Short mmCIF file of C-alpha atoms in Angstrom, two decimals:
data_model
loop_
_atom_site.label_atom_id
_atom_site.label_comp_id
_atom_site.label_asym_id
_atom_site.label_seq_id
_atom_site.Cartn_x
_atom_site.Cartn_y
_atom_site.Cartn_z
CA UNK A 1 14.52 -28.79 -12.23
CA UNK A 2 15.06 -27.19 -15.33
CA UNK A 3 15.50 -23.04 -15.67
CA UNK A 4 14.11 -21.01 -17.98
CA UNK A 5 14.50 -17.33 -17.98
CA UNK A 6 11.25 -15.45 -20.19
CA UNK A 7 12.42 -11.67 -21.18
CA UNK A 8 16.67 -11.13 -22.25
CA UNK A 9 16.34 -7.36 -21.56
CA UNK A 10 18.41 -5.18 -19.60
CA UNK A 11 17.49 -7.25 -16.18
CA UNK A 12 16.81 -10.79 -17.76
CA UNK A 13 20.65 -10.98 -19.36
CA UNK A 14 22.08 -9.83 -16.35
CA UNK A 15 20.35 -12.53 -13.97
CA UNK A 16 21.28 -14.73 -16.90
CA UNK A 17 25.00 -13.64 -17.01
CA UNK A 18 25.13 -13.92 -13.07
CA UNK A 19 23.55 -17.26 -12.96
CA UNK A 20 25.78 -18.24 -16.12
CA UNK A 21 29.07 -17.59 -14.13
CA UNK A 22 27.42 -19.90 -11.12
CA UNK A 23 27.28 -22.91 -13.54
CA UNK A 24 24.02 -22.46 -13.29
CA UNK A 25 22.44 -24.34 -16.62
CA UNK A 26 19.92 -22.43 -18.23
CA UNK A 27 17.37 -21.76 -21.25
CA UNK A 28 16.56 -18.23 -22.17
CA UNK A 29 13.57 -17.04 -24.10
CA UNK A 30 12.43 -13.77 -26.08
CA UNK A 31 9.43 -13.04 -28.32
CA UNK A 32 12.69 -11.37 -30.92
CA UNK A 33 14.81 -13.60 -32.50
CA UNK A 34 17.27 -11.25 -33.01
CA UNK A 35 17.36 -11.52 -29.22
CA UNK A 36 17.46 -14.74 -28.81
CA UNK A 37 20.40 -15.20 -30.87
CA UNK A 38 22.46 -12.14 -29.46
CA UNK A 39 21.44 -13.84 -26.20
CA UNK A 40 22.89 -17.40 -27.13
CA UNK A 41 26.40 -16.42 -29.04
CA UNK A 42 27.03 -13.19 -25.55
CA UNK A 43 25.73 -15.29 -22.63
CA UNK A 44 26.34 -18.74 -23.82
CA UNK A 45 23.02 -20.08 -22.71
CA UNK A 46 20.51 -22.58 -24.64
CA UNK A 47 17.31 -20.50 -25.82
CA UNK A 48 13.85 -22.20 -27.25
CA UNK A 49 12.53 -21.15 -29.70
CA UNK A 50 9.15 -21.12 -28.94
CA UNK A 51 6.87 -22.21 -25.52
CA UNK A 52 5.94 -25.49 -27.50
CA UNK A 53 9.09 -26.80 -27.34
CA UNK A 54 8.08 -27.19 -22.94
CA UNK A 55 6.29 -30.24 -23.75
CA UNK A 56 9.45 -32.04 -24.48
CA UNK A 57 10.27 -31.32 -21.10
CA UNK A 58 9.63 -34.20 -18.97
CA UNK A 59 11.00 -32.93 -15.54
CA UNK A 60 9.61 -30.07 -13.03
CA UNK A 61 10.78 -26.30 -14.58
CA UNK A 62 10.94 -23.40 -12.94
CA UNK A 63 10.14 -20.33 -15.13
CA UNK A 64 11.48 -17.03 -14.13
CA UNK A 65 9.63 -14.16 -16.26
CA UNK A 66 11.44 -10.78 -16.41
CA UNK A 67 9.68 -8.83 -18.67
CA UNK A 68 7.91 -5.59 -17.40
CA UNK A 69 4.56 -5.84 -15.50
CA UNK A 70 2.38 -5.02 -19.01
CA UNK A 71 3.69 -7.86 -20.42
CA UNK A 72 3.57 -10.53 -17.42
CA UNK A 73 -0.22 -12.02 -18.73
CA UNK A 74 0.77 -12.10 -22.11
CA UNK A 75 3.79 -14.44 -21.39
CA UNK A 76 1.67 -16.38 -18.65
CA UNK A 77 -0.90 -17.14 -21.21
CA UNK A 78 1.60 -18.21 -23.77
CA UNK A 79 3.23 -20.96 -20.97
CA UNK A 80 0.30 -22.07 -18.83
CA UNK A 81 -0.81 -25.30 -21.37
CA UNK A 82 2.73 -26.11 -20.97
CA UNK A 83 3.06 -25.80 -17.51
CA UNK A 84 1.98 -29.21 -14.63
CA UNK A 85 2.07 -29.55 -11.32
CA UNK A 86 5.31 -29.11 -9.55
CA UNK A 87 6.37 -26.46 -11.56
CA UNK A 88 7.40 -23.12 -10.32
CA UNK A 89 6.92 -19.98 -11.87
CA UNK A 90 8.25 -16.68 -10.56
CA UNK A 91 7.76 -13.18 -11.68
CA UNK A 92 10.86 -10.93 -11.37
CA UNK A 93 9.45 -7.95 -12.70
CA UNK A 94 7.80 -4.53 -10.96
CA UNK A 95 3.88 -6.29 -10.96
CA UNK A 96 1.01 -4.83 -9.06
CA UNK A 97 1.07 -6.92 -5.43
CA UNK A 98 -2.90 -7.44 -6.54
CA UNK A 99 -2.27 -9.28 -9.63
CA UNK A 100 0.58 -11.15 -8.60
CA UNK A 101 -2.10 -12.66 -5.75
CA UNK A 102 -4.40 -13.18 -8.56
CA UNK A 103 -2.20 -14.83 -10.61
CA UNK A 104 -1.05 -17.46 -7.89
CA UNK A 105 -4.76 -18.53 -7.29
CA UNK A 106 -4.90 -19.17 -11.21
CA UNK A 107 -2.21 -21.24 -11.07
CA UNK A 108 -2.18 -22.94 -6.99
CA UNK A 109 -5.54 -24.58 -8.99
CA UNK A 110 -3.00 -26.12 -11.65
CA UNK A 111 -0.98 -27.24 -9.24
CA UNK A 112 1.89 -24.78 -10.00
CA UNK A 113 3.69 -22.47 -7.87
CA UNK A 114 4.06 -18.81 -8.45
CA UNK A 115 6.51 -16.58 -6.30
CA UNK A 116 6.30 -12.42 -6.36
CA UNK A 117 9.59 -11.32 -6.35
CA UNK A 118 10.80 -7.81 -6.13
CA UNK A 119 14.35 -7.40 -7.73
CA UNK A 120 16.22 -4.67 -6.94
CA UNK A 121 20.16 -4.00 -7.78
CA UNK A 122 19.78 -2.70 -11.33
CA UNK A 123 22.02 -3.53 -14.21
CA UNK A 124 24.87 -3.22 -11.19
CA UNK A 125 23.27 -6.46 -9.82
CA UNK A 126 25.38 -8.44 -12.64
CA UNK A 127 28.46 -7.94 -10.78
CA UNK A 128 27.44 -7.01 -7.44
CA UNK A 129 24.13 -8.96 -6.83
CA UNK A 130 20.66 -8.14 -6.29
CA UNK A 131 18.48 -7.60 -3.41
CA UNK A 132 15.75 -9.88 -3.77
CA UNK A 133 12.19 -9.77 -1.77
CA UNK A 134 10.11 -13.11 -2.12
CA UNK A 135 6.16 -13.64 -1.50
CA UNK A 136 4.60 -16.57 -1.89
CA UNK A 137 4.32 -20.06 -0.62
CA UNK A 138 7.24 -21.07 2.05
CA UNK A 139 7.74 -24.61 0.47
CA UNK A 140 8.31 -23.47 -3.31
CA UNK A 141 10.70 -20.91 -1.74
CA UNK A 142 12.69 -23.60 -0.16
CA UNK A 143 12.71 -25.76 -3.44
CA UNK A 144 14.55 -22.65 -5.46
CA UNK A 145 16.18 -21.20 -2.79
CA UNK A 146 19.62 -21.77 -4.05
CA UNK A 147 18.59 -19.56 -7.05
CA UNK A 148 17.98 -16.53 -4.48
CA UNK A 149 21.31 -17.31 -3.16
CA UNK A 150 23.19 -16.86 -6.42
CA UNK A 151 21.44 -13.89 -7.79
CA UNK A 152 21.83 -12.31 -4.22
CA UNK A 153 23.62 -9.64 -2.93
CA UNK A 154 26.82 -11.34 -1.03
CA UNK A 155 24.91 -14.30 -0.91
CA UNK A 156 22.23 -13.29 1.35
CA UNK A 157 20.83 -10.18 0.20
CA UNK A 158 17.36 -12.12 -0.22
CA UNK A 159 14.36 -12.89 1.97
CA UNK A 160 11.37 -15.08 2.24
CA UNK A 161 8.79 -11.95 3.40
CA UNK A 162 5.09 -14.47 3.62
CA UNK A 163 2.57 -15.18 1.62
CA UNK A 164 1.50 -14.07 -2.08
CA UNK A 165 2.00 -10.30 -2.82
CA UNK A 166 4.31 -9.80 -0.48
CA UNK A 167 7.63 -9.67 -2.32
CA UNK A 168 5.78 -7.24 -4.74
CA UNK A 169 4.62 -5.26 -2.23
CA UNK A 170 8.03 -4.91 -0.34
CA UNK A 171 9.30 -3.95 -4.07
CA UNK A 172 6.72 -1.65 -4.56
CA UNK A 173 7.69 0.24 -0.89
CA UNK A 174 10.86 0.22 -1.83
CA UNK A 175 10.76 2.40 -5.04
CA UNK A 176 8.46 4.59 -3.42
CA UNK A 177 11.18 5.02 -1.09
CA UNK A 178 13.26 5.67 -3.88
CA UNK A 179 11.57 8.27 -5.54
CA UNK A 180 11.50 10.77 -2.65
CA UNK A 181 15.24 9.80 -1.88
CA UNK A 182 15.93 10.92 -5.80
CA UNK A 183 13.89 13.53 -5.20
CA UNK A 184 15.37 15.19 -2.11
CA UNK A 185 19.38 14.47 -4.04
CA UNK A 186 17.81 15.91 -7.60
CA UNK A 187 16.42 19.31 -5.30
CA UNK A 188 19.64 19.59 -3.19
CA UNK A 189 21.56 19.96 -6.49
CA UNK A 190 19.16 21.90 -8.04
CA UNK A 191 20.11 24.86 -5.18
CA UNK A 192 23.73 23.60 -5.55
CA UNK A 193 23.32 24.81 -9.63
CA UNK A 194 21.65 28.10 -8.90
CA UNK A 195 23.84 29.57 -5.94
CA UNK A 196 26.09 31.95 -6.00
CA UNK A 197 29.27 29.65 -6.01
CA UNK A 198 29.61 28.15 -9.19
CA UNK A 199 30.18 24.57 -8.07
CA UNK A 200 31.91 21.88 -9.99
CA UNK A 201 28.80 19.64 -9.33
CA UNK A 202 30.65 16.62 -9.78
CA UNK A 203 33.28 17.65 -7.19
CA UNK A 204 30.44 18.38 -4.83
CA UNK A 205 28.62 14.70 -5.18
CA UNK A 206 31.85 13.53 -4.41
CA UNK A 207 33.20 14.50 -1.63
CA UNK A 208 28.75 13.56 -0.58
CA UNK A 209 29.65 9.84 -1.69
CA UNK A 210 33.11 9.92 0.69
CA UNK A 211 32.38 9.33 4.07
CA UNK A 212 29.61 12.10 4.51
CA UNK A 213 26.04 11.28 6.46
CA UNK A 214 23.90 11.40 3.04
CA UNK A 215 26.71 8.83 1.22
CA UNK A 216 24.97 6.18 -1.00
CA UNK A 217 24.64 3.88 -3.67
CA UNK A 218 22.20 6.72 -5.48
CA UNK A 219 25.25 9.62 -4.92
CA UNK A 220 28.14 7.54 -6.19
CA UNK A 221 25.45 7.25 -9.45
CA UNK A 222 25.51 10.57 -9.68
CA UNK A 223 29.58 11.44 -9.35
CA UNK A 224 29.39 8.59 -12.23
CA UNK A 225 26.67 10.37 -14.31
CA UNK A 226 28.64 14.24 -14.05
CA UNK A 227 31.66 12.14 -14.98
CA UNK A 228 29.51 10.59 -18.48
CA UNK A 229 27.00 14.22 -19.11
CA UNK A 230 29.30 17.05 -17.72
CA UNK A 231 26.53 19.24 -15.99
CA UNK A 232 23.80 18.14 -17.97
CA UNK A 233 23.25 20.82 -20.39
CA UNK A 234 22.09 18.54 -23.25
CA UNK A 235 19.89 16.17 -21.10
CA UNK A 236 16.09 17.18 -21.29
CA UNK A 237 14.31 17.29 -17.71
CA UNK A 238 12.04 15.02 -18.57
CA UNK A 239 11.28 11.76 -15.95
CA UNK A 240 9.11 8.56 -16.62
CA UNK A 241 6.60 7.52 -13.67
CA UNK A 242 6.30 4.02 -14.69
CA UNK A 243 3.49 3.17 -12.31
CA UNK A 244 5.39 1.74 -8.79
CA UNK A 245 5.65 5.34 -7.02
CA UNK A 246 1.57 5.77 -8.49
CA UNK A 247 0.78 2.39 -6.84
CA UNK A 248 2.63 3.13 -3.81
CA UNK A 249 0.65 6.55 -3.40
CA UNK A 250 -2.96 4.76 -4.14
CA UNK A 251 -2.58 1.97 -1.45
CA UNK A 252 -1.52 4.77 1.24
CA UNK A 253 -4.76 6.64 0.31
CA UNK A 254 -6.52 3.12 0.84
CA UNK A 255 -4.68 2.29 3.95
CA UNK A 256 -5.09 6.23 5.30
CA UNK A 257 -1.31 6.01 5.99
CA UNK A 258 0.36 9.66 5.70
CA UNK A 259 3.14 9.78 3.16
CA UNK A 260 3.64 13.38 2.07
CA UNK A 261 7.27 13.26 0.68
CA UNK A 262 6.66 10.24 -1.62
CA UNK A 263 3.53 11.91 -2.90
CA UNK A 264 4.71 14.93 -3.58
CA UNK A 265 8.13 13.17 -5.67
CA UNK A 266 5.00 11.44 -7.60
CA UNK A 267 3.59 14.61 -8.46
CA UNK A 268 7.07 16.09 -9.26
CA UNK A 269 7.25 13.68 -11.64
CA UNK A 270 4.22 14.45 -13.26
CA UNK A 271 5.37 18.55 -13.41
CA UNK A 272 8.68 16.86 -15.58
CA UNK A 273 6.29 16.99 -18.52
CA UNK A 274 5.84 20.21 -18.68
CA UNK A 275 8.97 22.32 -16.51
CA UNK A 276 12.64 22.22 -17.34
CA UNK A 277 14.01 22.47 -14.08
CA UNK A 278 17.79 21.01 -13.43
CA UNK A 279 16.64 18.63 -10.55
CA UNK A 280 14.68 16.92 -13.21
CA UNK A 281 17.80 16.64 -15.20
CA UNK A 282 19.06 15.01 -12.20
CA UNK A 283 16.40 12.21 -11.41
CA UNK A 284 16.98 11.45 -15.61
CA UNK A 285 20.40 10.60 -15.50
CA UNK A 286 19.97 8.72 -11.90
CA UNK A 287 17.62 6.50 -13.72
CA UNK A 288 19.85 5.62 -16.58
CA UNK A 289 22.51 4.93 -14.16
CA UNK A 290 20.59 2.57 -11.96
CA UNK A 291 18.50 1.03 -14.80
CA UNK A 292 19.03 2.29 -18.25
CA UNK A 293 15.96 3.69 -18.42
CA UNK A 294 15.94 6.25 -21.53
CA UNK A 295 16.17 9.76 -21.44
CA UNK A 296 15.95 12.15 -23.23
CA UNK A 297 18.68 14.14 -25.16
CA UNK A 298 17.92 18.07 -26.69
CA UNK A 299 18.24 18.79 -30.31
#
């Protein structure tokens, strides 16, 4: 089957680069040309240069998108009249659970498999691998499940979870779980800042990150981010909610499942806009770390 990878952002070049060094044989696409090209002379991988050029493809595809969830139906709308049964289409991004079940009925009646999968691993997962939670059907999962294996975490850092939505969901769990972890590190520090002790804050997330109970991926990000922004002074404390930690909150309420600490790190969130409070600071430069994701800079 033939690969090709929609969206060369942040996450789509490092699957690419990480499949790349597999021997993994690939075609890369972006709506930019100017990323296209980057994308062929850095990773060394054949790009199209538009979805017509699928027709000339006479063998099953798979097609992994990676482009954030706002962006997924524009992209599926662009491929589906070059899509045919057998083919096997996987979203990679942070989609809604809901849509992603929608979106394999649309395309089970084509006869073309779709797979929800929940990447997680950040721009770290080039080197290290990613953690990768698959929904969909069984049989499709099988058919690409040397994929998983290479993007994957030591090689199995991957699971088949059941049926459609549930690698989306699992992701979507997850970064709720992340938020009030962030959270809880980002307050911590901000009581750290305003003692009486004048800590060297980097000092103090390190000795966290060596051997300690709280140790983690998250406070060995944050050693790294006091080593790049000293103590933060010209970050802004301003943090994105870009919609998982909202989701996460809404099914609770549907479900009636108690999740106070989450909640309350989604409505933190939503304070960022208007307080400029260190812990905020904190959760800003975790993201970058992690993902990339922008922040903000004063002046």
């Amino acid at each position: 089957m033939r690969f090709l990878l929609v969206g060369l952002g942040r996450m789509g070049r490092a699957i690419a680069k990480r499949l790349k060094a597999k021997n993994f044989e690939l075609w890369g696409y972006s709506a930019t040309k100017e990323t296209r090209e980057r994308a062929s002379k850095e990773l060394g991988i054949k790009t199209i240069e538009g979805y017509e050029e699928l027709k000339n493809w006479k063998e099953n595809k798979v097609v992994w998108i990676m482009v954030p969830h706002t962006a997924v139906e524009e992209v599926l709308n662009n491929v589906k009249p070059y899509l045919k049964a057998g083919d096997i289409v996987v979203d990679g991004g942070n989609s809604y659970y809901r849509e992603s079940q929608r979106r394999y009925e649309e395309l089970k009646s084509l006869g073309v498999s779709f797979l929800d999968v929940g990447v997680s691993g950040g721009v770290l997962g080039e080197r290290d691998g990613f953690s990768l939670m698959i929904g969909g059907d069984y049989e499709s999962f099988k058919r690409i499940e040397h994929i998983f294996k290479a993007l994957a975490y030591e090689g199995k850092g991957y699971a088949y979870l059941g049926s459609s939505g549930a690698g989306h969901f699992a992701k979507m769990v997850h970064n709720g779980i992340e938020y009030g972890i962030m959270e809880a590190i980002a307050e911590g520090f901000e009581l750290l800042k305003n003692s009486e002790f004048n800590y060297d804050l980097k000092e103090v997330a390190r000795v966290y990150s060596e051997g300690s109970i709280i140790r983690s991926f998250l406070i060995e990000l944050l050693v790294r981010a006091f080593e790049e922004f000293g103590e933060l002074e010209e970050i802004e404390g301003f943090v994105e909610e870009s919609g998982e930690g909202r989701w996460f909150v809404e099914e609770a309420i549907r479900r009636g499942v108690s999740v106070p600490v989450i909640a309350q790190s989604l409505f933190e969130r939503f304070e960022s806009k208007s307080k400029e409070l260190f812990r905020n600071k904190v959760l800003a430069v975790l993201r970058y770390e992690f993902g990339r994701h922008p922040f903000k800079r004063k002046g």
